[in-house]
Every structure is written in C-alpha cells, then in structure tokens.
mmCIF file of C-alpha atoms in Angstrom:
data_model
loop_
_atom_site.group_PDB
_atom_site.id
_atom_site.type_symbol
_atom_site.label_atom_id
_atom_site.label_comp_id
_atom_site.label_asym_id
_atom_site.label_seq_id
_atom_site.Cartn_x
_atom_site.Cartn_y
_atom_site.Cartn_z
ATOM 1 C CA UNK A 1 41.917 -52.823 -94.662
ATOM 2 C CA UNK A 2 42.365 -49.158 -95.115
ATOM 3 C CA UNK A 3 43.212 -47.066 -92.068
ATOM 4 C CA UNK A 4 44.131 -43.567 -91.358
ATOM 5 C CA UNK A 5 46.933 -42.996 -89.218
ATOM 6 C CA UNK A 6 47.564 -39.433 -87.956
ATOM 7 C CA UNK A 7 50.276 -37.621 -86.051
ATOM 8 C CA UNK A 8 51.343 -34.189 -84.874
ATOM 9 C CA UNK A 9 52.270 -31.949 -81.924
ATOM 10 C CA UNK A 10 50.041 -32.342 -78.927
ATOM 11 C CA UNK A 11 50.939 -29.420 -76.787
ATOM 12 C CA UNK A 12 51.357 -25.778 -78.209
ATOM 13 C CA UNK A 13 51.685 -22.258 -77.113
ATOM 14 C CA UNK A 14 49.522 -19.388 -78.069
ATOM 15 C CA UNK A 15 50.511 -17.899 -81.549
ATOM 16 C CA UNK A 16 52.106 -21.126 -82.717
ATOM 17 C CA UNK A 17 51.201 -23.143 -85.806
ATOM 18 C CA UNK A 18 49.490 -26.360 -85.450
ATOM 19 C CA UNK A 19 50.724 -29.011 -87.836
ATOM 20 C CA UNK A 20 49.010 -32.457 -88.201
ATOM 21 C CA UNK A 21 49.658 -35.204 -90.892
ATOM 22 C CA UNK A 22 47.433 -38.169 -91.803
ATOM 23 C CA UNK A 23 48.474 -41.050 -93.987
ATOM 24 C CA UNK A 24 46.261 -43.505 -95.953
ATOM 25 C CA UNK A 25 47.592 -46.963 -94.689
ATOM 26 C CA UNK A 26 46.616 -49.809 -96.754
ATOM 27 C CA UNK A 27 45.003 -47.545 -99.686
ATOM 28 C CA UNK A 28 45.547 -44.484 -101.730
ATOM 29 C CA UNK A 29 44.306 -41.034 -101.819
ATOM 30 C CA UNK A 30 42.580 -41.893 -105.136
ATOM 31 C CA UNK A 31 39.771 -39.419 -106.069
ATOM 32 C CA UNK A 32 38.262 -39.233 -102.643
ATOM 33 C CA UNK A 33 37.731 -35.976 -100.548
ATOM 34 C CA UNK A 34 39.977 -35.899 -97.485
ATOM 35 C CA UNK A 35 38.743 -33.964 -94.327
ATOM 36 C CA UNK A 36 40.031 -32.534 -91.181
ATOM 37 C CA UNK A 37 37.334 -32.097 -88.179
ATOM 38 C CA UNK A 38 37.725 -31.233 -84.623
ATOM 39 C CA UNK A 39 36.205 -31.965 -81.551
ATOM 40 C CA UNK A 40 36.182 -29.379 -78.654
ATOM 41 C CA UNK A 41 36.563 -30.286 -74.942
ATOM 42 C CA UNK A 42 32.576 -29.636 -74.675
ATOM 43 C CA UNK A 43 32.245 -32.326 -77.107
ATOM 44 C CA UNK A 44 31.007 -30.410 -80.195
ATOM 45 C CA UNK A 45 32.450 -31.388 -83.597
ATOM 46 C CA UNK A 46 33.562 -28.798 -86.293
ATOM 47 C CA UNK A 47 34.329 -29.062 -89.938
ATOM 48 C CA UNK A 48 37.634 -27.606 -90.626
ATOM 49 C CA UNK A 49 38.171 -28.263 -94.388
ATOM 50 C CA UNK A 50 38.652 -30.711 -97.198
ATOM 51 C CA UNK A 51 41.109 -31.330 -100.051
ATOM 52 C CA UNK A 52 41.580 -34.001 -102.936
ATOM 53 C CA UNK A 53 44.757 -35.183 -104.608
ATOM 54 C CA UNK A 54 43.751 -32.891 -107.695
ATOM 55 C CA UNK A 55 44.834 -30.032 -105.310
ATOM 56 C CA UNK A 56 41.119 -28.697 -104.950
ATOM 57 C CA UNK A 57 40.400 -27.611 -101.375
ATOM 58 C CA UNK A 58 37.453 -26.089 -99.620
ATOM 59 C CA UNK A 59 37.601 -24.346 -96.020
ATOM 60 C CA UNK A 60 35.248 -23.668 -93.451
ATOM 61 C CA UNK A 61 34.903 -19.918 -93.817
ATOM 62 C CA UNK A 62 35.132 -19.442 -89.925
ATOM 63 C CA UNK A 63 38.745 -20.632 -90.191
ATOM 64 C CA UNK A 64 39.680 -19.983 -93.792
ATOM 65 C CA UNK A 65 42.155 -17.279 -92.881
ATOM 66 C CA UNK A 66 44.211 -19.475 -90.548
ATOM 67 C CA UNK A 67 44.096 -22.767 -92.356
ATOM 68 C CA UNK A 68 46.261 -24.339 -94.953
ATOM 69 C CA UNK A 69 45.594 -27.878 -96.297
ATOM 70 C CA UNK A 70 48.044 -29.780 -98.428
ATOM 71 C CA UNK A 71 48.487 -33.309 -99.989
ATOM 72 C CA UNK A 72 51.354 -35.313 -100.956
ATOM 73 C CA UNK A 73 50.304 -38.056 -103.347
ATOM 74 C CA UNK A 74 53.840 -39.502 -103.451
ATOM 75 C CA UNK A 75 53.606 -40.037 -99.716
ATOM 76 C CA UNK A 76 49.866 -41.023 -99.596
ATOM 77 C CA UNK A 77 49.388 -38.415 -96.967
ATOM 78 C CA UNK A 78 47.485 -35.146 -96.365
ATOM 79 C CA UNK A 79 48.079 -32.273 -93.833
ATOM 80 C CA UNK A 80 46.759 -29.518 -91.831
ATOM 81 C CA UNK A 81 48.287 -26.301 -90.739
ATOM 82 C CA UNK A 82 46.477 -23.951 -88.525
ATOM 83 C CA UNK A 83 48.321 -20.729 -87.512
ATOM 84 C CA UNK A 84 47.994 -18.384 -84.695
ATOM 85 C CA UNK A 85 46.464 -20.802 -82.296
ATOM 86 C CA UNK A 86 44.600 -19.814 -78.905
ATOM 87 C CA UNK A 87 43.129 -21.816 -76.108
ATOM 88 C CA UNK A 88 40.075 -21.997 -78.313
ATOM 89 C CA UNK A 89 41.637 -24.211 -80.809
ATOM 90 C CA UNK A 90 42.282 -26.818 -78.046
ATOM 91 C CA UNK A 91 40.486 -29.902 -79.491
ATOM 92 C CA UNK A 92 40.958 -33.524 -80.518
ATOM 93 C CA UNK A 93 41.652 -33.135 -84.384
ATOM 94 C CA UNK A 94 40.501 -35.973 -86.651
ATOM 95 C CA UNK A 95 41.175 -36.702 -90.366
ATOM 96 C CA UNK A 96 38.541 -38.450 -92.179
ATOM 97 C CA UNK A 97 37.519 -39.651 -95.766
ATOM 98 C CA UNK A 98 34.505 -38.556 -97.657
ATOM 99 C CA UNK A 99 32.133 -41.346 -98.931
ATOM 100 C CA UNK A 100 31.826 -41.860 -102.565
ATOM 101 C CA UNK A 101 28.004 -41.698 -102.390
ATOM 102 C CA UNK A 102 27.974 -38.396 -100.747
ATOM 103 C CA UNK A 103 31.262 -36.565 -100.004
ATOM 104 C CA UNK A 104 29.975 -35.305 -96.683
ATOM 105 C CA UNK A 105 29.415 -38.754 -95.272
ATOM 106 C CA UNK A 106 32.676 -39.485 -93.547
ATOM 107 C CA UNK A 107 33.106 -43.406 -93.787
ATOM 108 C CA UNK A 108 36.753 -43.668 -92.392
ATOM 109 C CA UNK A 109 38.367 -41.751 -89.599
ATOM 110 C CA UNK A 110 41.819 -41.407 -87.895
ATOM 111 C CA UNK A 111 42.212 -42.185 -84.278
ATOM 112 C CA UNK A 112 42.474 -38.525 -83.367
ATOM 113 C CA UNK A 113 45.153 -36.187 -81.970
ATOM 114 C CA UNK A 114 44.525 -34.337 -79.010
ATOM 115 C CA UNK A 115 45.990 -30.727 -79.353
ATOM 116 C CA UNK A 116 46.216 -28.475 -76.231
ATOM 117 C CA UNK A 117 47.097 -25.007 -76.522
ATOM 118 C CA UNK A 118 48.429 -23.253 -73.269
ATOM 119 C CA UNK A 119 50.754 -20.798 -72.260
ATOM 120 C CA UNK B 1 25.029 -22.760 -91.460
ATOM 121 C CA UNK B 2 22.408 -25.464 -90.632
ATOM 122 C CA UNK B 3 22.169 -26.111 -86.951
ATOM 123 C CA UNK B 4 21.593 -29.559 -85.615
ATOM 124 C CA UNK B 5 19.866 -30.080 -82.301
ATOM 125 C CA UNK B 6 20.105 -33.471 -80.509
ATOM 126 C CA UNK B 7 18.328 -34.671 -77.564
ATOM 127 C CA UNK B 8 18.805 -35.794 -74.992
ATOM 128 C CA UNK B 9 22.443 -34.796 -74.262
ATOM 129 C CA UNK B 10 22.645 -37.960 -72.168
ATOM 130 C CA UNK B 11 20.665 -41.088 -71.629
ATOM 131 C CA UNK B 12 21.188 -43.946 -69.158
ATOM 132 C CA UNK B 13 20.309 -47.450 -70.051
ATOM 133 C CA UNK B 14 20.827 -51.099 -69.100
ATOM 134 C CA UNK B 15 21.931 -54.044 -71.435
ATOM 135 C CA UNK B 16 18.869 -55.073 -73.550
ATOM 136 C CA UNK B 17 17.122 -51.621 -73.221
ATOM 137 C CA UNK B 18 15.830 -49.750 -76.381
ATOM 138 C CA UNK B 19 16.841 -46.114 -76.691
ATOM 139 C CA UNK B 20 16.062 -43.296 -79.019
ATOM 140 C CA UNK B 21 17.894 -40.209 -79.838
ATOM 141 C CA UNK B 22 16.400 -37.587 -81.772
ATOM 142 C CA UNK B 23 18.046 -34.963 -84.074
ATOM 143 C CA UNK B 24 16.587 -31.886 -85.418
ATOM 144 C CA UNK B 25 17.801 -29.646 -88.327
ATOM 145 C CA UNK B 26 17.177 -25.846 -88.450
ATOM 146 C CA UNK B 27 16.144 -26.316 -92.243
ATOM 147 C CA UNK B 28 15.018 -29.084 -94.408
ATOM 148 C CA UNK B 29 17.922 -31.482 -95.421
ATOM 149 C CA UNK B 30 15.664 -34.232 -97.183
ATOM 150 C CA UNK B 31 17.440 -37.402 -96.056
ATOM 151 C CA UNK B 32 21.067 -36.143 -96.075
ATOM 152 C CA UNK B 33 21.809 -37.077 -92.488
ATOM 153 C CA UNK B 34 24.495 -39.449 -90.953
ATOM 154 C CA UNK B 35 24.899 -40.840 -87.413
ATOM 155 C CA UNK B 36 28.264 -41.612 -85.813
ATOM 156 C CA UNK B 37 29.344 -43.544 -82.866
ATOM 157 C CA UNK B 38 32.418 -41.934 -80.887
ATOM 158 C CA UNK B 39 34.450 -43.558 -78.036
ATOM 159 C CA UNK B 40 37.455 -42.061 -76.467
ATOM 160 C CA UNK B 41 40.826 -42.786 -78.184
ATOM 161 C CA UNK B 42 39.004 -44.567 -81.018
ATOM 162 C CA UNK B 43 38.445 -43.705 -84.625
ATOM 163 C CA UNK B 44 34.803 -42.537 -84.887
ATOM 164 C CA UNK B 45 32.513 -44.879 -86.829
ATOM 165 C CA UNK B 46 29.801 -44.070 -89.367
ATOM 166 C CA UNK B 47 26.697 -46.208 -88.394
ATOM 167 C CA UNK B 48 24.028 -44.724 -90.801
ATOM 168 C CA UNK B 49 23.856 -42.556 -93.866
ATOM 169 C CA UNK B 50 20.897 -41.190 -95.884
ATOM 170 C CA UNK B 51 18.918 -41.098 -92.577
ATOM 171 C CA UNK B 52 18.265 -44.726 -92.505
ATOM 172 C CA UNK B 53 20.830 -46.817 -94.507
ATOM 173 C CA UNK B 54 22.878 -48.937 -92.357
ATOM 174 C CA UNK B 55 26.659 -48.829 -92.933
ATOM 175 C CA UNK B 56 28.200 -52.302 -93.889
ATOM 176 C CA UNK B 57 29.286 -54.240 -90.723
ATOM 177 C CA UNK B 58 26.866 -52.135 -88.331
ATOM 178 C CA UNK B 59 24.746 -54.505 -86.303
ATOM 179 C CA UNK B 60 20.958 -54.482 -87.195
ATOM 180 C CA UNK B 61 19.924 -53.307 -83.729
ATOM 181 C CA UNK B 62 20.933 -49.907 -84.902
ATOM 182 C CA UNK B 63 18.308 -48.141 -87.133
ATOM 183 C CA UNK B 64 17.587 -44.756 -88.240
ATOM 184 C CA UNK B 65 14.508 -42.806 -89.704
ATOM 185 C CA UNK B 66 13.178 -39.544 -90.660
ATOM 186 C CA UNK B 67 13.327 -36.959 -93.453
ATOM 187 C CA UNK B 68 13.063 -33.180 -93.769
ATOM 188 C CA UNK B 69 13.979 -31.720 -90.406
ATOM 189 C CA UNK B 70 13.392 -34.565 -87.743
ATOM 190 C CA UNK B 71 15.366 -37.855 -87.372
ATOM 191 C CA UNK B 72 15.908 -40.478 -84.902
ATOM 192 C CA UNK B 73 18.600 -43.199 -84.165
ATOM 193 C CA UNK B 74 17.137 -46.087 -82.416
ATOM 194 C CA UNK B 75 19.135 -48.850 -80.537
ATOM 195 C CA UNK B 76 16.826 -51.699 -80.146
ATOM 196 C CA UNK B 77 18.632 -53.708 -77.560
ATOM 197 C CA UNK B 78 21.719 -52.064 -76.026
ATOM 198 C CA UNK B 79 24.906 -53.972 -75.751
ATOM 199 C CA UNK B 80 27.908 -53.393 -73.614
ATOM 200 C CA UNK B 81 29.909 -52.191 -76.721
ATOM 201 C CA UNK B 82 27.122 -49.499 -77.502
ATOM 202 C CA UNK B 83 28.143 -47.301 -74.489
ATOM 203 C CA UNK B 84 29.434 -44.232 -76.354
ATOM 204 C CA UNK B 85 28.602 -40.798 -77.719
ATOM 205 C CA UNK B 86 26.410 -40.593 -80.729
ATOM 206 C CA UNK B 87 26.306 -37.613 -83.113
ATOM 207 C CA UNK B 88 23.983 -36.702 -85.865
ATOM 208 C CA UNK B 89 25.394 -34.732 -88.900
ATOM 209 C CA UNK B 90 23.733 -33.052 -91.996
ATOM 210 C CA UNK B 91 25.326 -33.613 -95.226
ATOM 211 C CA UNK B 92 23.003 -31.276 -97.232
ATOM 212 C CA UNK B 93 25.224 -28.253 -97.359
ATOM 213 C CA UNK B 94 28.979 -27.573 -98.255
ATOM 214 C CA UNK B 95 29.596 -26.830 -94.482
ATOM 215 C CA UNK B 96 28.678 -30.032 -92.949
ATOM 216 C CA UNK B 97 27.627 -29.482 -89.301
ATOM 217 C CA UNK B 98 26.995 -31.883 -86.441
ATOM 218 C CA UNK B 99 24.577 -32.099 -83.279
ATOM 219 C CA UNK B 100 25.786 -31.665 -80.002
ATOM 220 C CA UNK B 101 26.031 -35.414 -79.062
ATOM 221 C CA UNK B 102 24.252 -37.835 -76.996
ATOM 222 C CA UNK B 103 26.255 -39.840 -74.318
ATOM 223 C CA UNK B 104 24.895 -43.258 -73.741
ATOM 224 C CA UNK B 105 25.786 -44.357 -70.269
ATOM 225 C CA UNK B 106 25.348 -47.506 -68.168
ATOM 226 C CA UNK B 107 22.537 -47.311 -65.649
#
C-alpha cells in the first residue's frame, strides 16, 4: 500500500532554512496534488502549500514569501523549504496527498516531522 | 480565510459512550467538510469527507452530518483506539483551514 515517508532536520536555529522531503513509497506522484501542512504546539493546523508533478504550485499567502516547494519525479519525492525560520515556525510538519474527488481532502499523510527552532 | 470553530476542545468518555463533536464554519461551505483523527507519532487519518461520506476502512461507529455552516462528528460507541484528537477542515476554498481540534480523553 502507498505510504508517505518524510525526513528532514528536527532542530534549527533562528534565520536558518528548514528543509523537508517526502517520498511516495509504493506508488507514484501521478497527477495528484501534494501538500505540506503543519501542526503548532498549541495543536492548530495550518496549510502551507501544494504542488503537482507538472510543476504547478500554490502557496498559503501568509507564508508565500518564505516557502519554496519542489518536486522530483525521477525520485518520486517532493520537498519543502522554509527560509528565515523563527520560533513561531516550531511545529510538526506533515506531507499529504490530495484526494481525487476533491483536492482539498487529504487522504494520505506522512508520519510528521517535529521541527523545533531555538537559539 | 474561512474560520472553523470546533467544540468542545476536549471531551472525556468511557468505552461504549456516544460522543458528538461540533464544527462551525464562518461562511457557508455546502458539504465541503472533512474530519480527521490525529494521534501522536502517527500519520493523521481521514475519516469522513463530503461532511458525511465515510472513508473506506473507517468503522461505521463514526458518522458525520451537516451542511452550510454547522457540522457534527459522532462516535456512536467509543472504542479504546478512538482516544485521539479530531479536527474538522473545510475544503470549499483554495486555502483549506482547520478547526482547533477536540481531544477525546479517557474518563
């Protein structure tokens, strides 16, 4: 069965660039939209952005100036870069897949990566 | 952005109890609503989409209802594996937004 396996640095200092990667294990990127979502320590969830293998991407306007999404079809993975991190970016970061019936139903998720930003 | 408000923020229950979680949208979203179950260290799970359509493999004790601005998730008979945090999410706009979550705890 298809799984999303994600990895990346967990402890960062302010002003550094967060970098996470998510691989589609047991499947392909296909024509789905692929997402990044984060969960803050207070438990709120926030949409970061989305991308598909065609190269199309959409970002949350609140983060657009700091976020870069990329996708590598040869490696079956997609990535998130968030620059100039601060303590407010401390969160669990998830990758997810958009459902075919409605792109904004997330039917498959990675296990999450805790990213802590501290000086 | 569409604001999603969930209540309660936490609820205690025992195995076999029926619990209901409510979610209110700040504007009409028709039935473009999903419910998720989150557990620490685990991949989140989509339970319901379209406000009331059970995702494949999700037990029938879970059910969803509502349209417009008011929605509910009901667990008809709590099981040990159901203790988790539940979130609603609107899928009506290009910026999906989530409720604040409801933690279902053991009484």
